[in-house]
């Protein structure tokens, strides 16, 4: 299953424009609120220059990159937690994603109406954060009330749930999201079935004007988002949805020329995906042979059997060993045979922690 990132923000901040450019899924983009009524989903191959190099050397019959799923969620407004702007419908879609990309408007344009009538990134973030927090409080209050009734019968599990709900609600009333709370594994186990919105990891995508796309963190308004992100320990990515739309309409050669003329080294999509990977602590490993070169996404710290299980559960269940070579070694010596001749093709067991960029073959028996 692909990594799933929900794109959220106020109406008219550029979410659907960005989504169209990233996924080419055709989400409607218009200068009015709620033009995206259903969540649009686009699966995008994850760009990885390492994979391109591996393919050049091995020349496989097929190439399968890993993927990331973007979910375009309609613009939220003040009062969404109470159903304003069809808010409850869209808030429910956020529960399904792995991470939240909060698109923040960092551009001036009199032709694009701001739902609040001003450009103020910090205030925009406050609106979204407040609505997500209020919705979570509703969920927790319902769980607290249920636990309070059940706890009267001396149910130990419900007593624990009641204590956790009360503790978390007290912090939420001070404006603290779940992801910023000091909660242990037992606490999180109680909260997990609720799929709380503020438990989701968040990064900010500053949507800047086309003429400021090459300025990065120096673009207007971005400093406001950086200050906010620093306080939260959050990631920030600067992107121009307008630029990305133009890039998406070009062929590969024309894209390179366009990027050069715009003073950019790569499309914003690449930065967006890397930001999501950092946020979720993700690694990529590869399987490579004449039939196929494929990329696989794992969480940092995954052991070899778990990585094998990404391919098939039988691989994990019957894991014997993994044959591993480093990407840098393959590039330096040019082939698996040459790497093996240098003594750099290693045999690793069940306790091996897979590293980013590893190229692996699995031996298993079921």
Tab-separated table of C-alpha atoms in Angstrom:
chain	number	residue	atom	x	y	z
A	1	UNK	CA	0.000	0.000	0.000
A	2	UNK	CA	1.325	3.435	-0.950
A	3	UNK	CA	2.178	6.055	1.625
A	4	UNK	CA	-0.854	8.345	1.894
A	5	UNK	CA	-0.605	12.114	2.399
A	6	UNK	CA	-3.699	14.275	2.834
A	7	UNK	CA	-3.484	17.791	1.380
A	8	UNK	CA	-5.404	20.195	3.628
A	9	UNK	CA	-5.778	23.941	4.065
A	10	UNK	CA	-8.236	26.776	3.779
A	11	UNK	CA	-10.122	27.256	0.481
A	12	UNK	CA	-8.200	28.973	-2.322
A	13	UNK	CA	-4.722	28.392	-0.924
A	14	UNK	CA	-3.747	26.310	-3.985
A	15	UNK	CA	-4.449	22.756	-2.764
A	16	UNK	CA	-6.247	21.481	-5.846
A	17	UNK	CA	-3.905	23.318	-8.207
A	18	UNK	CA	-1.009	21.621	-6.482
A	19	UNK	CA	-2.786	18.270	-6.476
A	20	UNK	CA	-3.479	18.498	-10.212
A	21	UNK	CA	0.177	19.184	-10.899
A	22	UNK	CA	1.418	16.428	-8.613
A	23	UNK	CA	-0.896	13.619	-9.589
A	24	UNK	CA	-2.403	14.618	-12.939
A	25	UNK	CA	-5.657	13.228	-11.499
A	26	UNK	CA	-7.756	16.098	-12.806
A	27	UNK	CA	-9.195	17.517	-9.592
A	28	UNK	CA	-11.232	20.588	-10.433
A	29	UNK	CA	-9.525	23.860	-9.580
A	30	UNK	CA	-11.566	27.053	-9.425
A	31	UNK	CA	-11.599	30.429	-7.712
A	32	UNK	CA	-14.329	29.614	-5.212
A	33	UNK	CA	-14.586	27.508	-2.039
A	34	UNK	CA	-15.509	23.806	-2.011
A	35	UNK	CA	-14.839	23.138	-5.689
A	36	UNK	CA	-13.500	19.760	-4.603
A	37	UNK	CA	-16.515	17.980	-3.161
A	38	UNK	CA	-15.139	14.437	-3.006
A	39	UNK	CA	-11.591	13.624	-1.930
A	40	UNK	CA	-9.479	13.137	-5.033
A	41	UNK	CA	-6.742	10.557	-4.915
A	42	UNK	CA	-3.665	10.419	-7.107
A	43	UNK	CA	-0.833	7.888	-6.905
A	44	UNK	CA	2.518	9.350	-7.892
A	45	UNK	CA	5.762	7.419	-8.490
A	46	UNK	CA	8.468	8.498	-6.067
A	47	UNK	CA	11.418	10.027	-7.959
A	48	UNK	CA	14.741	8.513	-6.908
A	49	UNK	CA	17.964	9.176	-8.870
A	50	UNK	CA	19.485	6.040	-7.319
A	51	UNK	CA	16.893	3.890	-9.042
A	52	UNK	CA	17.695	5.517	-12.375
A	53	UNK	CA	21.380	4.604	-11.918
A	54	UNK	CA	20.561	1.005	-10.965
A	55	UNK	CA	18.368	0.659	-14.062
A	56	UNK	CA	21.166	2.031	-16.271
A	57	UNK	CA	23.532	-0.665	-15.010
A	58	UNK	CA	21.207	-3.675	-14.869
A	59	UNK	CA	18.898	-2.892	-17.815
A	60	UNK	CA	15.903	-4.855	-16.470
A	61	UNK	CA	12.800	-5.802	-18.449
A	62	UNK	CA	10.590	-3.795	-16.100
A	63	UNK	CA	10.962	-0.972	-13.585
A	64	UNK	CA	8.596	-0.460	-10.638
A	65	UNK	CA	9.179	2.619	-8.466
A	66	UNK	CA	7.640	2.951	-5.043
A	67	UNK	CA	4.671	5.327	-4.871
A	68	UNK	CA	3.088	8.001	-2.743
A	69	UNK	CA	-0.649	8.670	-2.622
A	70	UNK	CA	-1.908	12.236	-2.426
A	71	UNK	CA	-5.445	12.848	-1.214
A	72	UNK	CA	-6.887	16.263	-2.047
A	73	UNK	CA	-9.269	17.144	0.775
A	74	UNK	CA	-11.680	20.036	0.211
A	75	UNK	CA	-10.931	23.371	1.885
A	76	UNK	CA	-11.751	23.565	5.572
A	77	UNK	CA	-13.147	26.731	7.122
A	78	UNK	CA	-13.751	28.104	10.586
A	79	UNK	CA	-16.542	26.010	12.086
A	80	UNK	CA	-15.671	22.861	10.118
A	81	UNK	CA	-15.708	20.806	13.324
A	82	UNK	CA	-19.374	21.775	13.691
A	83	UNK	CA	-20.204	20.964	10.095
A	84	UNK	CA	-19.568	24.360	8.489
A	85	UNK	CA	-18.614	24.045	4.827
A	86	UNK	CA	-19.444	20.329	4.890
A	87	UNK	CA	-16.612	20.114	7.405
A	88	UNK	CA	-17.501	16.834	9.106
A	89	UNK	CA	-17.511	15.023	5.780
A	90	UNK	CA	-14.038	16.230	4.890
A	91	UNK	CA	-12.575	15.872	8.378
A	92	UNK	CA	-13.426	12.175	8.226
A	93	UNK	CA	-11.271	11.763	5.114
A	94	UNK	CA	-8.205	12.961	7.026
A	95	UNK	CA	-8.491	9.998	9.394
A	96	UNK	CA	-7.403	7.638	6.611
A	97	UNK	CA	-4.048	9.243	5.720
A	98	UNK	CA	-0.563	8.617	7.129
A	99	UNK	CA	0.452	12.267	7.210
A	100	UNK	CA	-0.978	15.725	6.587
A	101	UNK	CA	0.456	18.231	4.128
A	102	UNK	CA	-0.910	21.596	5.262
A	103	UNK	CA	-0.793	23.966	2.301
A	104	UNK	CA	-0.422	27.570	3.465
A	105	UNK	CA	-0.993	30.565	1.233
A	106	UNK	CA	2.166	32.662	0.988
A	107	UNK	CA	1.329	34.809	-2.016
A	108	UNK	CA	-0.598	37.994	-2.802
A	109	UNK	CA	-3.102	37.920	-5.658
A	110	UNK	CA	-6.177	40.161	-5.800
A	111	UNK	CA	-7.679	37.801	-8.386
A	112	UNK	CA	-7.736	34.855	-5.976
A	113	UNK	CA	-10.136	35.468	-3.117
A	114	UNK	CA	-8.953	34.531	0.371
A	115	UNK	CA	-11.786	33.071	2.411
A	116	UNK	CA	-10.801	35.266	5.385
A	117	UNK	CA	-10.112	38.354	3.249
A	118	UNK	CA	-6.389	38.561	4.065
A	119	UNK	CA	-3.065	36.772	3.635
A	120	UNK	CA	-1.876	35.722	7.084
A	121	UNK	CA	-0.162	32.312	7.190
A	122	UNK	CA	-0.066	32.059	10.980
A	123	UNK	CA	-3.782	32.859	11.294
A	124	UNK	CA	-4.580	30.332	8.536
A	125	UNK	CA	-2.682	27.632	10.413
A	126	UNK	CA	-4.578	28.538	13.573
A	127	UNK	CA	-7.928	28.027	11.845
A	128	UNK	CA	-7.063	24.541	10.595
A	129	UNK	CA	-5.384	23.492	13.853
A	130	UNK	CA	-8.353	24.673	15.887
A	131	UNK	CA	-10.883	22.799	13.767
A	132	UNK	CA	-8.891	19.562	13.904
A	133	UNK	CA	-8.463	19.936	17.656
A	134	UNK	CA	-12.156	20.644	18.246
A	135	UNK	CA	-13.135	17.591	16.203
A	136	UNK	CA	-10.744	15.441	18.223
A	137	UNK	CA	-12.183	16.799	21.453
A	138	UNK	CA	-15.647	15.708	20.312
A	139	UNK	CA	-14.345	12.189	19.675
A	140	UNK	CA	-12.552	12.056	23.012
A	141	UNK	CA	-15.488	13.412	24.978
A	142	UNK	CA	-17.674	10.653	23.540
A	143	UNK	CA	-15.041	8.051	24.458
A	144	UNK	CA	-14.676	9.536	27.944
A	145	UNK	CA	-18.420	9.386	28.569
A	146	UNK	CA	-18.603	5.779	27.365
A	147	UNK	CA	-15.641	4.808	29.553
A	148	UNK	CA	-17.099	6.590	32.580
A	149	UNK	CA	-20.244	4.478	32.385
A	150	UNK	CA	-18.362	1.219	31.841
A	151	UNK	CA	-15.811	1.999	34.573
A	152	UNK	CA	-18.586	1.908	37.175
A	153	UNK	CA	-18.586	-1.849	36.698
A	154	UNK	CA	-14.874	-2.008	37.629
A	155	UNK	CA	-13.764	-2.734	34.063
A	156	UNK	CA	-9.984	-2.186	34.248
A	157	UNK	CA	-9.661	-1.444	30.538
A	158	UNK	CA	-12.383	1.188	30.664
A	159	UNK	CA	-10.891	2.747	33.778
A	160	UNK	CA	-7.633	3.119	31.875
A	161	UNK	CA	-9.489	4.594	28.869
A	162	UNK	CA	-11.252	7.082	31.146
A	163	UNK	CA	-7.979	8.220	32.710
A	164	UNK	CA	-6.306	8.630	29.310
A	165	UNK	CA	-9.268	10.519	27.844
A	166	UNK	CA	-9.330	12.920	30.780
A	167	UNK	CA	-5.572	13.482	30.620
A	168	UNK	CA	-5.566	14.133	26.882
A	169	UNK	CA	-8.652	16.361	26.958
A	170	UNK	CA	-7.056	18.546	29.635
A	171	UNK	CA	-4.090	19.196	27.323
A	172	UNK	CA	-6.313	19.724	24.300
A	173	UNK	CA	-8.152	22.469	26.175
A	174	UNK	CA	-4.791	24.252	26.326
A	175	UNK	CA	-4.469	23.911	22.546
A	176	UNK	CA	-1.977	21.020	22.518
A	177	UNK	CA	-2.342	18.512	19.628
A	178	UNK	CA	-1.937	14.811	20.377
A	179	UNK	CA	1.322	14.586	18.393
A	180	UNK	CA	2.912	17.097	20.818
A	181	UNK	CA	1.844	15.277	23.998
A	182	UNK	CA	4.091	13.082	26.104
A	183	UNK	CA	2.103	9.831	25.884
A	184	UNK	CA	3.340	6.291	26.435
A	185	UNK	CA	2.516	3.181	24.388
A	186	UNK	CA	-0.395	2.227	26.634
A	187	UNK	CA	-1.912	5.707	26.233
A	188	UNK	CA	-1.538	5.551	22.459
A	189	UNK	CA	-3.124	2.099	22.373
A	190	UNK	CA	-6.235	3.595	23.982
A	191	UNK	CA	-6.310	6.462	21.468
A	192	UNK	CA	-5.497	4.468	18.331
A	193	UNK	CA	-9.076	3.284	17.554
A	194	UNK	CA	-10.210	6.927	17.552
A	195	UNK	CA	-7.852	7.816	14.665
A	196	UNK	CA	-7.448	11.315	16.104
A	197	UNK	CA	-6.683	14.006	13.557
A	198	UNK	CA	-4.112	15.856	15.671
A	199	UNK	CA	-2.155	12.633	16.164
A	200	UNK	CA	-1.217	12.729	12.477
A	201	UNK	CA	2.266	14.052	11.679
A	202	UNK	CA	2.074	17.371	9.814
A	203	UNK	CA	4.346	19.295	7.496
A	204	UNK	CA	3.726	22.684	5.919
A	205	UNK	CA	3.848	23.412	2.188
A	206	UNK	CA	4.275	27.145	1.632
A	207	UNK	CA	2.591	27.963	-1.666
A	208	UNK	CA	4.511	30.969	-2.968
A	209	UNK	CA	3.999	33.189	-6.008
A	210	UNK	CA	5.519	32.049	-9.292
A	211	UNK	CA	8.006	34.926	-9.297
A	212	UNK	CA	9.241	33.875	-5.853
A	213	UNK	CA	9.597	30.162	-6.572
A	214	UNK	CA	13.404	30.349	-6.673
A	215	UNK	CA	13.695	32.215	-3.373
A	216	UNK	CA	12.975	29.206	-1.182
A	217	UNK	CA	12.752	30.104	2.489
A	218	UNK	CA	13.427	33.760	1.586
A	219	UNK	CA	10.088	34.118	-0.244
A	220	UNK	CA	7.503	36.513	1.265
A	221	UNK	CA	5.460	35.178	4.198
A	222	UNK	CA	7.510	31.976	4.498
A	223	UNK	CA	9.288	33.287	7.589
A	224	UNK	CA	5.936	33.266	9.404
A	225	UNK	CA	5.478	29.566	8.658
A	226	UNK	CA	9.087	28.766	9.572
A	227	UNK	CA	8.645	30.418	12.968
A	228	UNK	CA	5.498	28.417	13.593
A	229	UNK	CA	7.113	25.170	12.429
A	230	UNK	CA	10.151	25.746	14.659
A	231	UNK	CA	7.923	25.962	17.719
A	232	UNK	CA	6.211	22.711	16.710
A	233	UNK	CA	9.281	20.844	15.476
A	234	UNK	CA	7.555	20.500	12.088
A	235	UNK	CA	8.974	20.239	8.563
A	236	UNK	CA	8.502	22.969	5.933
A	237	UNK	CA	8.597	22.744	2.147
A	238	UNK	CA	8.417	25.757	-0.192
A	239	UNK	CA	6.604	25.172	-3.465
A	240	UNK	CA	4.788	27.170	-6.143
A	241	UNK	CA	1.606	25.449	-7.282
A	242	UNK	CA	1.546	27.703	-10.349
A	243	UNK	CA	5.053	26.611	-11.342
A	244	UNK	CA	4.228	22.941	-10.713
A	245	UNK	CA	1.195	23.225	-13.003
A	246	UNK	CA	3.410	24.510	-15.810
A	247	UNK	CA	6.016	21.804	-15.223
A	248	UNK	CA	3.397	19.039	-15.278
A	249	UNK	CA	2.261	20.115	-18.751
A	250	UNK	CA	5.759	19.702	-20.263
A	251	UNK	CA	7.755	16.741	-21.548
A	252	UNK	CA	10.942	15.640	-19.781
A	253	UNK	CA	13.345	17.679	-21.942
A	254	UNK	CA	11.192	20.798	-21.802
A	255	UNK	CA	10.848	20.386	-18.028
A	256	UNK	CA	14.630	20.513	-17.619
A	257	UNK	CA	14.853	23.689	-19.705
A	258	UNK	CA	11.947	25.285	-17.850
A	259	UNK	CA	13.465	24.509	-14.447
A	260	UNK	CA	16.804	25.966	-15.514
A	261	UNK	CA	15.181	29.174	-16.729
A	262	UNK	CA	13.189	29.426	-13.481
A	263	UNK	CA	16.367	29.020	-11.414
A	264	UNK	CA	15.185	25.701	-9.948
A	265	UNK	CA	17.155	22.482	-9.626
A	266	UNK	CA	14.159	20.135	-9.501
A	267	UNK	CA	10.346	20.110	-9.455
A	268	UNK	CA	8.717	20.935	-6.138
A	269	UNK	CA	7.190	17.459	-6.125
A	270	UNK	CA	10.594	16.000	-5.317
A	271	UNK	CA	11.011	18.270	-2.294
A	272	UNK	CA	7.459	17.547	-1.168
A	273	UNK	CA	8.014	13.791	-1.224
A	274	UNK	CA	11.383	14.018	0.525
A	275	UNK	CA	9.762	16.126	3.228
A	276	UNK	CA	7.056	13.502	3.720
A	277	UNK	CA	9.675	10.741	3.901
A	278	UNK	CA	11.689	12.625	6.517
A	279	UNK	CA	8.559	13.322	8.514
A	280	UNK	CA	7.574	9.659	8.610
A	281	UNK	CA	11.151	8.380	8.981
A	282	UNK	CA	10.984	6.311	5.805
A	283	UNK	CA	13.717	4.501	3.881
A	284	UNK	CA	13.816	2.977	0.402
A	285	UNK	CA	15.450	-0.336	-0.426
A	286	UNK	CA	15.686	-2.005	-3.838
A	287	UNK	CA	15.369	-5.441	-5.370
A	288	UNK	CA	17.245	-5.665	-8.646
A	289	UNK	CA	17.615	-8.281	-11.352
A	290	UNK	CA	17.333	-8.728	-15.115
A	291	UNK	CA	13.570	-9.224	-14.885
A	292	UNK	CA	12.801	-6.263	-12.646
A	293	UNK	CA	14.194	-3.384	-10.628
A	294	UNK	CA	11.770	-2.337	-7.904
A	295	UNK	CA	11.823	0.153	-5.026
A	296	UNK	CA	10.201	-0.590	-1.654
A	297	UNK	CA	9.334	1.789	1.176
A	298	UNK	CA	10.015	0.817	4.801
A	299	UNK	CA	10.222	2.588	8.148
A	300	UNK	CA	13.723	3.243	9.457
A	301	UNK	CA	14.647	0.495	11.896
A	302	UNK	CA	12.919	-2.262	9.908
A	303	UNK	CA	14.722	-5.610	10.200
A	304	UNK	CA	15.406	-7.817	7.181
A	305	UNK	CA	12.402	-10.167	7.669
A	306	UNK	CA	10.064	-7.166	7.894
A	307	UNK	CA	11.514	-5.728	4.690
A	308	UNK	CA	11.004	-9.116	3.010
A	309	UNK	CA	7.399	-9.048	4.182
A	310	UNK	CA	6.831	-5.919	2.118
A	311	UNK	CA	7.228	-8.134	-0.954
A	312	UNK	CA	5.126	-11.037	0.315
A	313	UNK	CA	4.108	-12.356	3.724
A	314	UNK	CA	5.617	-15.750	2.755
A	315	UNK	CA	9.022	-14.063	2.444
A	316	UNK	CA	8.813	-12.847	6.033
A	317	UNK	CA	7.358	-16.047	7.462
A	318	UNK	CA	9.964	-18.292	5.813
A	319	UNK	CA	12.892	-15.854	5.958
A	320	UNK	CA	16.313	-17.527	5.926
A	321	UNK	CA	18.717	-14.727	5.033
A	322	UNK	CA	19.175	-11.621	2.903
A	323	UNK	CA	21.963	-11.010	0.424
A	324	UNK	CA	22.765	-7.317	0.617
A	325	UNK	CA	24.932	-4.896	-1.296
A	326	UNK	CA	25.230	-1.171	-0.871
A	327	UNK	CA	24.048	1.130	-3.623
A	328	UNK	CA	27.403	2.953	-3.604
A	329	UNK	CA	29.265	-0.328	-4.125
A	330	UNK	CA	27.130	-1.291	-7.131
A	331	UNK	CA	27.704	2.121	-8.698
A	332	UNK	CA	31.453	1.955	-8.053
A	333	UNK	CA	32.027	-1.580	-9.372
A	334	UNK	CA	29.313	-1.727	-12.021
A	335	UNK	CA	27.676	-5.108	-11.402
A	336	UNK	CA	26.569	-7.504	-8.692
A	337	UNK	CA	29.250	-9.983	-9.797
A	338	UNK	CA	31.959	-7.352	-9.383
A	339	UNK	CA	30.626	-6.369	-5.960
A	340	UNK	CA	30.657	-10.040	-4.929
A	341	UNK	CA	34.203	-10.471	-6.242
A	342	UNK	CA	35.288	-7.612	-3.971
A	343	UNK	CA	33.751	-9.408	-0.992
A	344	UNK	CA	31.116	-6.705	-0.535
A	345	UNK	CA	28.002	-8.807	-1.137
A	346	UNK	CA	26.998	-9.688	2.427
A	347	UNK	CA	24.749	-12.365	3.873
A	348	UNK	CA	22.584	-10.918	6.659
A	349	UNK	CA	20.273	-12.648	9.138
A	350	UNK	CA	17.072	-11.847	10.962
A	351	UNK	CA	18.602	-9.117	13.119
A	352	UNK	CA	19.940	-7.027	10.248
A	353	UNK	CA	18.530	-3.501	10.193
A	354	UNK	CA	17.911	-2.499	6.593
A	355	UNK	CA	19.623	0.722	5.501
A	356	UNK	CA	18.413	3.357	3.061
A	357	UNK	CA	19.529	2.407	-0.445
A	358	UNK	CA	20.280	-1.255	0.273
A	359	UNK	CA	19.928	-3.602	-2.710
A	360	UNK	CA	18.629	-6.949	-1.480
A	361	UNK	CA	17.842	-10.537	-2.478
A	362	UNK	CA	15.896	-12.672	-0.008
A	363	UNK	CA	16.248	-16.392	0.636
A	364	UNK	CA	13.210	-18.009	2.209
A	365	UNK	CA	11.482	-21.342	2.682
A	366	UNK	CA	7.788	-21.964	3.360
